[in-house]
Coordinates of C-alpha atoms in Angstrom, one line a residue:
M1 CA -54.9 61.7 66.8
N2 CA -51.5 61.1 65.7
I3 CA -49.3 57.9 65.5
L4 CA -47.9 58.3 69.0
E5 CA -51.4 58.9 70.5
S6 CA -52.7 55.7 68.5
L7 CA -49.7 53.8 69.8
G8 CA -50.6 54.9 73.3
A9 CA -54.2 54.0 72.9
G10 CA -53.3 50.6 71.6
L11 CA -51.0 49.9 74.6
R12 CA -54.1 51.1 77.0
D13 CA -56.2 48.8 75.2
M14 CA -54.0 45.8 75.6
A15 CA -53.4 46.8 79.3
A16 CA -57.1 46.8 79.8
N17 CA -57.8 43.6 78.1
K18 CA -54.7 41.3 79.0
G19 CA -56.5 38.0 78.4
R20 CA -57.4 39.0 74.7
A21 CA -54.1 40.4 74.1
V22 CA -52.4 37.3 75.4
I23 CA -54.8 35.0 73.1
T24 CA -54.2 37.3 70.2
M25 CA -50.3 37.2 70.5
I26 CA -49.8 33.2 70.9
G27 CA -49.9 32.5 67.3
I28 CA -47.4 35.1 66.6
V29 CA -45.2 34.3 69.5
L30 CA -45.0 30.6 68.4
G31 CA -44.5 31.4 64.7
V32 CA -41.6 33.9 65.6
A33 CA -40.1 31.5 67.8
S34 CA -40.1 28.7 65.4
V35 CA -38.5 31.0 62.6
V36 CA -35.6 31.7 65.0
A37 CA -35.0 28.5 66.2
V38 CA -35.0 26.7 62.7
L39 CA -33.1 29.4 60.9
A40 CA -30.4 29.2 63.7
L41 CA -30.2 25.4 63.4
M42 CA -29.8 25.4 59.7
R43 CA -27.1 28.1 59.8
G44 CA -25.4 26.5 62.6
G45 CA -25.2 23.2 60.6
Q46 CA -24.0 25.1 57.5
A47 CA -21.3 26.8 59.4
Q48 CA -20.1 23.6 60.9
T49 CA -19.9 21.9 57.6
E50 CA -18.1 24.7 56.2
A51 CA -15.6 24.7 59.1
F52 CA -15.3 21.0 58.7
F53 CA -13.9 21.7 55.0
E54 CA -11.8 24.4 55.9
E55 CA -9.9 21.9 58.2
L56 CA -9.5 19.9 55.2
G57 CA -7.9 22.4 53.1
G58 CA -10.9 24.7 52.3
L59 CA -13.4 25.0 49.2
R60 CA -10.9 25.5 46.6
E61 CA -9.6 21.9 46.8
L62 CA -10.5 18.8 44.8
R63 CA -9.9 15.3 45.5
I64 CA -9.3 13.0 42.5
T65 CA -9.6 9.3 43.2
N66 CA -9.6 6.1 40.9
T67 CA -13.2 5.1 39.9
R68 CA -14.2 1.9 41.4
T69 CA -15.3 -0.7 39.3
N70 CA -16.2 -4.4 39.7
R71 CA -17.2 -5.0 35.9
V72 CA -15.9 -8.4 34.3
F73 CA -16.0 -6.8 30.9
M74 CA -13.8 -3.7 30.4
S75 CA -12.8 -1.9 27.4
A76 CA -9.3 -2.3 26.1
A77 CA -8.4 1.6 27.3
E78 CA -9.8 0.7 30.6
R79 CA -7.6 -2.6 30.8
A80 CA -4.5 -0.5 29.3
S81 CA -4.8 2.3 31.8
E82 CA -2.3 2.6 34.8
R83 CA -5.0 4.5 36.8
L84 CA -3.8 7.6 38.8
T85 CA -0.2 7.7 39.1
Y86 CA 2.6 10.1 40.4
R87 CA 3.5 11.2 36.7
D88 CA -0.2 12.3 36.3
A89 CA 0.3 14.4 39.5
Q90 CA 3.4 15.9 38.0
A91 CA 1.5 16.6 34.6
I92 CA -1.3 18.5 36.2
R93 CA 1.2 20.5 38.2
R94 CA 2.9 21.4 34.9
E95 CA -0.1 21.7 32.6
C96 CA -2.7 23.1 34.7
P97 CA -2.6 26.9 34.9
S98 CA -5.5 27.1 37.7
V99 CA -3.7 24.7 39.9
S100 CA -2.0 26.2 43.2
Y101 CA -0.5 22.8 44.5
V102 CA -0.7 19.2 44.2
D103 CA -0.6 16.4 46.7
P104 CA -0.3 12.9 45.5
E105 CA -0.7 10.1 48.1
I106 CA 0.3 6.7 48.6
S107 CA -0.7 5.0 51.7
R108 CA 0.6 1.7 53.2
R109 CA 0.3 0.0 56.5
L110 CA 3.9 -0.7 57.5
N111 CA 6.0 -1.9 60.6
V112 CA 7.4 1.0 62.2
S113 CA 9.9 0.3 65.1
Y114 CA 11.9 2.5 67.7
G115 CA 13.8 0.4 70.4
D116 CA 11.9 -2.5 71.5
R117 CA 8.4 -1.0 70.3
T118 CA 7.1 -2.0 67.2
F119 CA 3.6 -0.9 65.8
R120 CA 1.9 -1.5 62.4
M121 CA 0.9 2.0 61.3
R122 CA -0.2 3.9 58.5
V123 CA 2.6 5.6 56.5
L124 CA 1.7 8.1 53.8
G125 CA 4.0 8.7 50.8
T126 CA 3.4 12.4 49.8
T127 CA 5.1 15.7 48.8
A128 CA 5.7 19.0 50.6
D129 CA 2.4 20.3 49.5
Y130 CA 0.6 18.1 52.0
V131 CA 0.9 20.5 54.8
F132 CA -1.2 23.1 52.6
A133 CA -3.6 20.5 51.2
D134 CA -4.9 19.5 54.6
D135 CA -3.9 22.4 56.6
M136 CA -1.3 20.5 58.8
P137 CA 0.8 22.8 60.7
V138 CA 4.1 21.5 62.0
E139 CA 4.7 21.4 66.0
R140 CA 8.4 20.4 66.1
G141 CA 11.0 20.2 63.2
R142 CA 10.1 20.3 59.7
F143 CA 7.9 18.6 56.9
I144 CA 9.1 16.9 53.9
T145 CA 10.9 19.2 51.3
D146 CA 11.5 19.1 47.5
R147 CA 15.0 18.2 48.4
D148 CA 13.9 15.2 50.3
L149 CA 11.9 14.1 47.1
D150 CA 14.7 14.5 44.8
S151 CA 17.3 12.7 46.8
Y152 CA 14.8 9.9 47.7
A153 CA 15.6 10.7 51.5
N154 CA 14.8 8.3 54.2
V155 CA 13.2 10.9 56.5
I156 CA 9.8 10.7 58.4
M157 CA 7.5 13.1 59.7
M158 CA 5.2 11.7 62.5
G159 CA 1.5 12.4 63.5
P160 CA 1.2 13.1 67.2
T161 CA -0.6 10.2 68.2
Y162 CA 1.9 7.7 66.8
K163 CA 4.9 9.7 68.1
E164 CA 3.4 9.3 71.5
D165 CA 3.0 5.5 71.0
L166 CA 6.7 5.2 69.8
F167 CA 8.4 7.8 71.9
G168 CA 6.3 8.7 74.8
D169 CA 7.3 12.3 76.2
E170 CA 10.8 11.7 74.5
D171 CA 11.7 14.4 72.0
A172 CA 11.5 12.6 68.6
V173 CA 13.0 14.8 66.1
G174 CA 16.7 13.6 65.3
K175 CA 15.9 9.9 66.2
V176 CA 16.0 7.2 63.8
V177 CA 13.1 4.6 63.5
F178 CA 13.0 1.7 61.3
V179 CA 10.2 1.5 58.7
E180 CA 10.2 -2.4 57.8
G181 CA 13.6 -2.6 58.9
I182 CA 14.9 0.5 56.9
P183 CA 16.3 3.3 59.0
F184 CA 14.5 6.7 58.6
T185 CA 15.3 9.9 60.5
V186 CA 12.6 11.9 62.3
V187 CA 12.5 15.3 61.1
G188 CA 9.3 16.6 62.5
V189 CA 6.2 16.1 64.5
M190 CA 2.6 17.5 63.2
E191 CA 0.5 19.5 65.4
R192 CA -2.5 17.7 66.6
K193 CA -5.8 18.1 64.6
E194 CA -9.2 18.1 66.3
F195 CA -12.6 18.5 65.1
Y196 CA -15.9 17.4 66.9
F197 CA -19.2 17.5 65.1
R198 CA -22.0 18.7 67.4
G199 CA -25.1 16.9 67.6
G200 CA -26.2 13.6 66.1
G201 CA -23.9 11.9 68.9
G202 CA -20.6 12.8 67.4
G203 CA -19.7 15.3 70.0
E204 CA -17.0 12.9 71.7
R205 CA -15.3 11.5 68.6
N206 CA -12.4 13.4 67.0
V207 CA -13.2 13.0 63.4
L208 CA -9.6 14.2 62.3
E209 CA -8.1 11.6 64.6
W210 CA -6.8 9.7 61.5
F211 CA -4.5 12.5 60.6
N212 CA -2.9 12.4 64.0
R213 CA -2.5 8.5 63.4
G214 CA -0.1 8.8 60.3
H215 CA 3.6 8.8 59.4
Y216 CA 4.7 10.8 56.4
I217 CA 7.7 10.0 54.0
P218 CA 8.5 11.5 50.7
I219 CA 6.3 10.0 47.9
T220 CA 9.4 9.1 45.9
T221 CA 11.0 7.3 48.7
M222 CA 7.8 5.3 49.1
I223 CA 7.8 4.3 45.4
K224 CA 11.3 3.2 45.5
R225 CA 11.3 1.2 49.0
F226 CA 7.7 0.1 49.5
S227 CA 5.9 -0.1 46.2
V228 CA 6.3 -1.8 42.8
H229 CA 4.6 1.2 40.8
D230 CA 3.7 4.5 41.1
R231 CA 0.0 4.2 41.1
L232 CA -1.5 6.7 43.6
D233 CA -4.4 6.0 46.1
G234 CA -5.7 9.6 45.7
L235 CA -4.6 13.0 44.5
E236 CA -5.6 16.4 46.1
I237 CA -5.1 19.7 44.2
A238 CA -6.3 23.2 44.9
A239 CA -7.4 25.8 42.9
R240 CA -5.7 29.4 43.0
S241 CA -9.0 30.7 44.1
V242 CA -12.6 29.3 44.8
D243 CA -13.7 31.1 41.5
L244 CA -11.1 29.0 39.5
V245 CA -12.4 25.7 40.8
P246 CA -14.6 24.9 37.5
S247 CA -11.7 25.9 35.3
L248 CA -9.4 23.5 37.2
I249 CA -11.7 20.5 37.0
Q250 CA -11.9 21.1 33.2
E251 CA -8.0 21.4 33.0
V252 CA -7.5 18.3 35.0
R253 CA -10.1 16.4 33.2
T254 CA -8.5 17.4 29.8
V255 CA -4.9 16.3 31.1
L256 CA -6.1 12.9 32.5
M257 CA -8.3 11.9 29.5
R258 CA -5.4 12.7 27.2
R259 CA -2.9 10.4 29.5
H260 CA -5.4 7.7 30.2
G261 CA -7.6 7.7 27.2
V262 CA -10.7 6.7 29.2
E263 CA -12.5 8.4 32.4
D264 CA -11.1 6.1 34.8
F265 CA -11.0 8.6 37.5
E266 CA -13.5 10.9 39.8
I267 CA -13.2 14.4 40.6
D268 CA -14.8 15.5 44.0
S269 CA -15.1 19.3 44.5
K270 CA -15.8 20.4 48.1
S271 CA -17.4 23.6 46.8
E272 CA -19.6 21.6 44.8
R273 CA -20.5 19.3 47.6
I274 CA -21.2 22.5 49.8
Q275 CA -23.6 23.9 46.9
E276 CA -25.2 20.7 46.9
Q277 CA -25.8 20.8 50.5
A278 CA -27.2 24.4 50.2
E279 CA -29.5 23.2 47.6
Q280 CA -30.8 20.5 50.3
A281 CA -31.1 23.3 52.9
R282 CA -32.9 25.4 50.5
F283 CA -35.4 22.8 49.9
F284 CA -35.9 22.4 53.6
N285 CA -36.0 26.2 54.0
I286 CA -39.0 26.1 51.7
V287 CA -40.7 23.4 53.7
F288 CA -40.1 25.3 57.0
W289 CA -41.2 28.7 55.6
A290 CA -44.5 27.0 54.4
V291 CA -44.9 25.6 58.0
A292 CA -44.0 29.1 59.6
F293 CA -46.2 30.7 57.1
V294 CA -49.3 28.6 58.0
S295 CA -48.4 29.4 61.8
L296 CA -48.2 33.1 61.1
F297 CA -51.2 33.1 58.9
V298 CA -53.4 31.3 61.6
G299 CA -52.0 33.9 64.1
G300 CA -52.9 36.7 61.6
V301 CA -56.4 35.3 61.3
V302 CA -56.8 35.4 65.1
I303 CA -55.6 38.6 65.1
A304 CA -58.3 39.9 62.8
N305 CA -61.1 38.0 64.4
I306 CA -60.2 39.5 67.8
M307 CA -59.8 42.9 66.3
L308 CA -63.3 42.6 64.7
S309 CA -64.7 41.6 68.0
S310 CA -63.0 44.5 69.7
I311 CA -64.4 46.9 67.2
T312 CA -68.0 45.5 67.8
E313 CA -67.4 46.3 71.4
R314 CA -66.0 49.8 70.9
I315 CA -68.6 50.8 68.3
R316 CA -70.1 53.8 70.6
E317 CA -66.4 55.0 71.4
I318 CA -65.9 54.9 67.7
G319 CA -69.0 57.0 67.0
V320 CA -68.1 59.5 69.9
R321 CA -64.6 60.1 68.1
K322 CA -66.4 61.0 64.9
A323 CA -69.0 63.0 66.5
I324 CA -66.3 65.0 68.0
G325 CA -64.1 65.5 64.7
A326 CA -62.0 62.5 64.1
S327 CA -61.9 61.5 60.5
G328 CA -62.3 58.2 59.3
R329 CA -58.4 58.1 58.4
D330 CA -57.8 58.8 62.2
V331 CA -60.1 55.8 63.1
F332 CA -58.2 53.7 60.4
I333 CA -54.6 54.4 61.8
Q334 CA -55.4 54.0 65.3
F335 CA -56.9 50.4 64.7
L336 CA -54.0 49.6 62.2
V337 CA -51.5 50.7 64.8
E338 CA -53.0 48.9 67.5
A339 CA -52.8 45.5 65.4
I340 CA -49.2 46.3 64.6
V341 CA -48.5 46.9 68.0
I342 CA -50.0 43.7 69.2
T343 CA -47.9 41.7 66.6
A344 CA -44.7 43.6 67.3
L345 CA -45.0 43.0 71.0
G346 CA -45.8 39.3 70.0
G347 CA -42.7 39.3 67.7
A348 CA -40.4 40.7 70.7
I349 CA -41.8 38.0 72.8
G350 CA -41.3 35.5 70.2
L351 CA -37.6 36.4 69.7
G352 CA -37.1 35.9 73.3
L353 CA -38.6 32.7 73.4
G354 CA -36.7 31.7 70.1
L355 CA -33.3 32.8 71.6
L356 CA -34.2 30.6 74.7
L357 CA -34.9 27.6 72.6
V358 CA -31.8 28.1 70.6
R359 CA -29.9 28.2 73.8
T360 CA -31.5 25.1 74.9
L361 CA -30.5 23.2 71.8
D362 CA -27.1 24.5 72.2
R363 CA -26.5 23.7 75.5
V364 CA -28.7 20.7 76.3
L365 CA -29.1 18.8 73.0
V366 CA -25.6 19.9 71.9
M367 CA -26.8 21.0 68.5
P368 CA -24.9 23.4 66.3
T369 CA -26.8 27.0 66.1
A370 CA -25.8 30.2 64.8
V371 CA -27.9 33.3 65.2
D372 CA -27.1 36.8 63.6
A373 CA -28.8 40.1 63.5
S374 CA -30.3 39.0 60.0
I375 CA -32.4 36.0 61.5
L376 CA -33.9 38.4 64.2
A377 CA -34.5 41.2 61.8
I378 CA -36.5 38.7 59.4
A379 CA -38.5 37.1 62.4
F380 CA -39.5 40.6 63.9
L381 CA -40.4 42.0 60.5
T382 CA -42.4 39.1 59.6
S383 CA -44.3 39.6 62.7
I384 CA -44.8 43.4 62.0
G385 CA -46.0 42.5 58.4
V386 CA -48.7 40.1 59.7
G387 CA -50.1 42.9 61.8
L388 CA -50.0 45.1 58.7
V389 CA -51.9 42.7 56.7
F390 CA -54.4 41.3 58.9
G391 CA -54.9 44.5 60.8
L392 CA -56.1 46.0 57.4
F393 CA -59.6 44.9 57.2
P394 CA -60.6 45.5 61.0
A395 CA -59.0 49.0 60.6
L396 CA -61.0 49.8 57.4
R397 CA -64.4 48.5 58.9
A398 CA -64.0 50.6 61.9
A399 CA -63.0 53.7 59.5
R400 CA -66.1 53.1 57.6
L401 CA -68.6 53.1 60.3
D402 CA -71.2 55.8 60.1
P403 CA -71.1 57.8 63.4
V404 CA -75.0 58.4 63.6
E405 CA -75.3 54.6 63.5
A406 CA -72.5 54.0 65.7
L407 CA -74.1 56.4 68.4
R408 CA -77.3 54.5 68.1
Y409 CA -75.5 51.1 68.6
E410 CA -76.6 49.3 71.8

């Protein structure tokens, strides 16, 4: 009997004993479905997080902030430090070979007026690199330029929400607004940014709305008009590539330590945050695989037990086959193939159930999911592996049966 004949025998046996086949496959079906569902959830969550960071400039970006401290006693160097300044930003741009762009930021809430409408709004002093740092495309007009910075120009770029508050449907570009009574010419309007986290109750809230609720002016103008110093609220920089992020962190730390004399700043790397999340996901993966292994192991034990019972019921059939010339190898292959057929069919049904579960999680519970061919392949091949491992012992027992004793079996 060749492989195809063994396959046919396995299918005929399953058709003749449908109840037994169903019970045999239940463990495999549930195990494979759980593998597909949980892997899809984990990859969906990871993909969503990476997409969010891409909206904020990508994984090669770093954010540098002042260290928060409430300590009463501070060292002389800490007291003398001016914290992060615009001059630090210029030094990083000048001295760090791995840097691609530098985006210093000073934020203030200021009164912005147009006509008879006045709102107290967030105004951000920044540079031309802000467009690259936060992936902010321009919808109308232009963004701040280096010439605006050099000339301390009174120009303003508007976020779409604040533009609608002040101008409604009116075109804002070229109009003059007053910031704390000082005239500023509107040079552009940003394109609206939106990102909605799926699951966890965050599906209805645009987590990037704060971008839309902002006005943007040259940082030099902000320092000259609305600040008594050039101290920054934060600084965003990007490496030339993701591979250069560790080098840039070291370069920035060297520059700032030399200028401040103390580490009064924090460097937050998005790629490191992704790695930390991947480490956490790896831990949950191990826990999940342990649970899935137990489920598949139990399914495998059930398969082995039921196959042993099946062999007991078919001892005379095995004896007849051996009496007419079948070798022990032929019998071994037949029963092993039958075990693999059962688990493969259970795996296929489990894939279908798993995809249905993923669809339910995605549509009904609005949870992020991502299914690719590797997930399906891993789940299906695992089910076949279970059939191969747990079918070995019953197949060996059948192959070693003595034909004479088998024919005498009642």
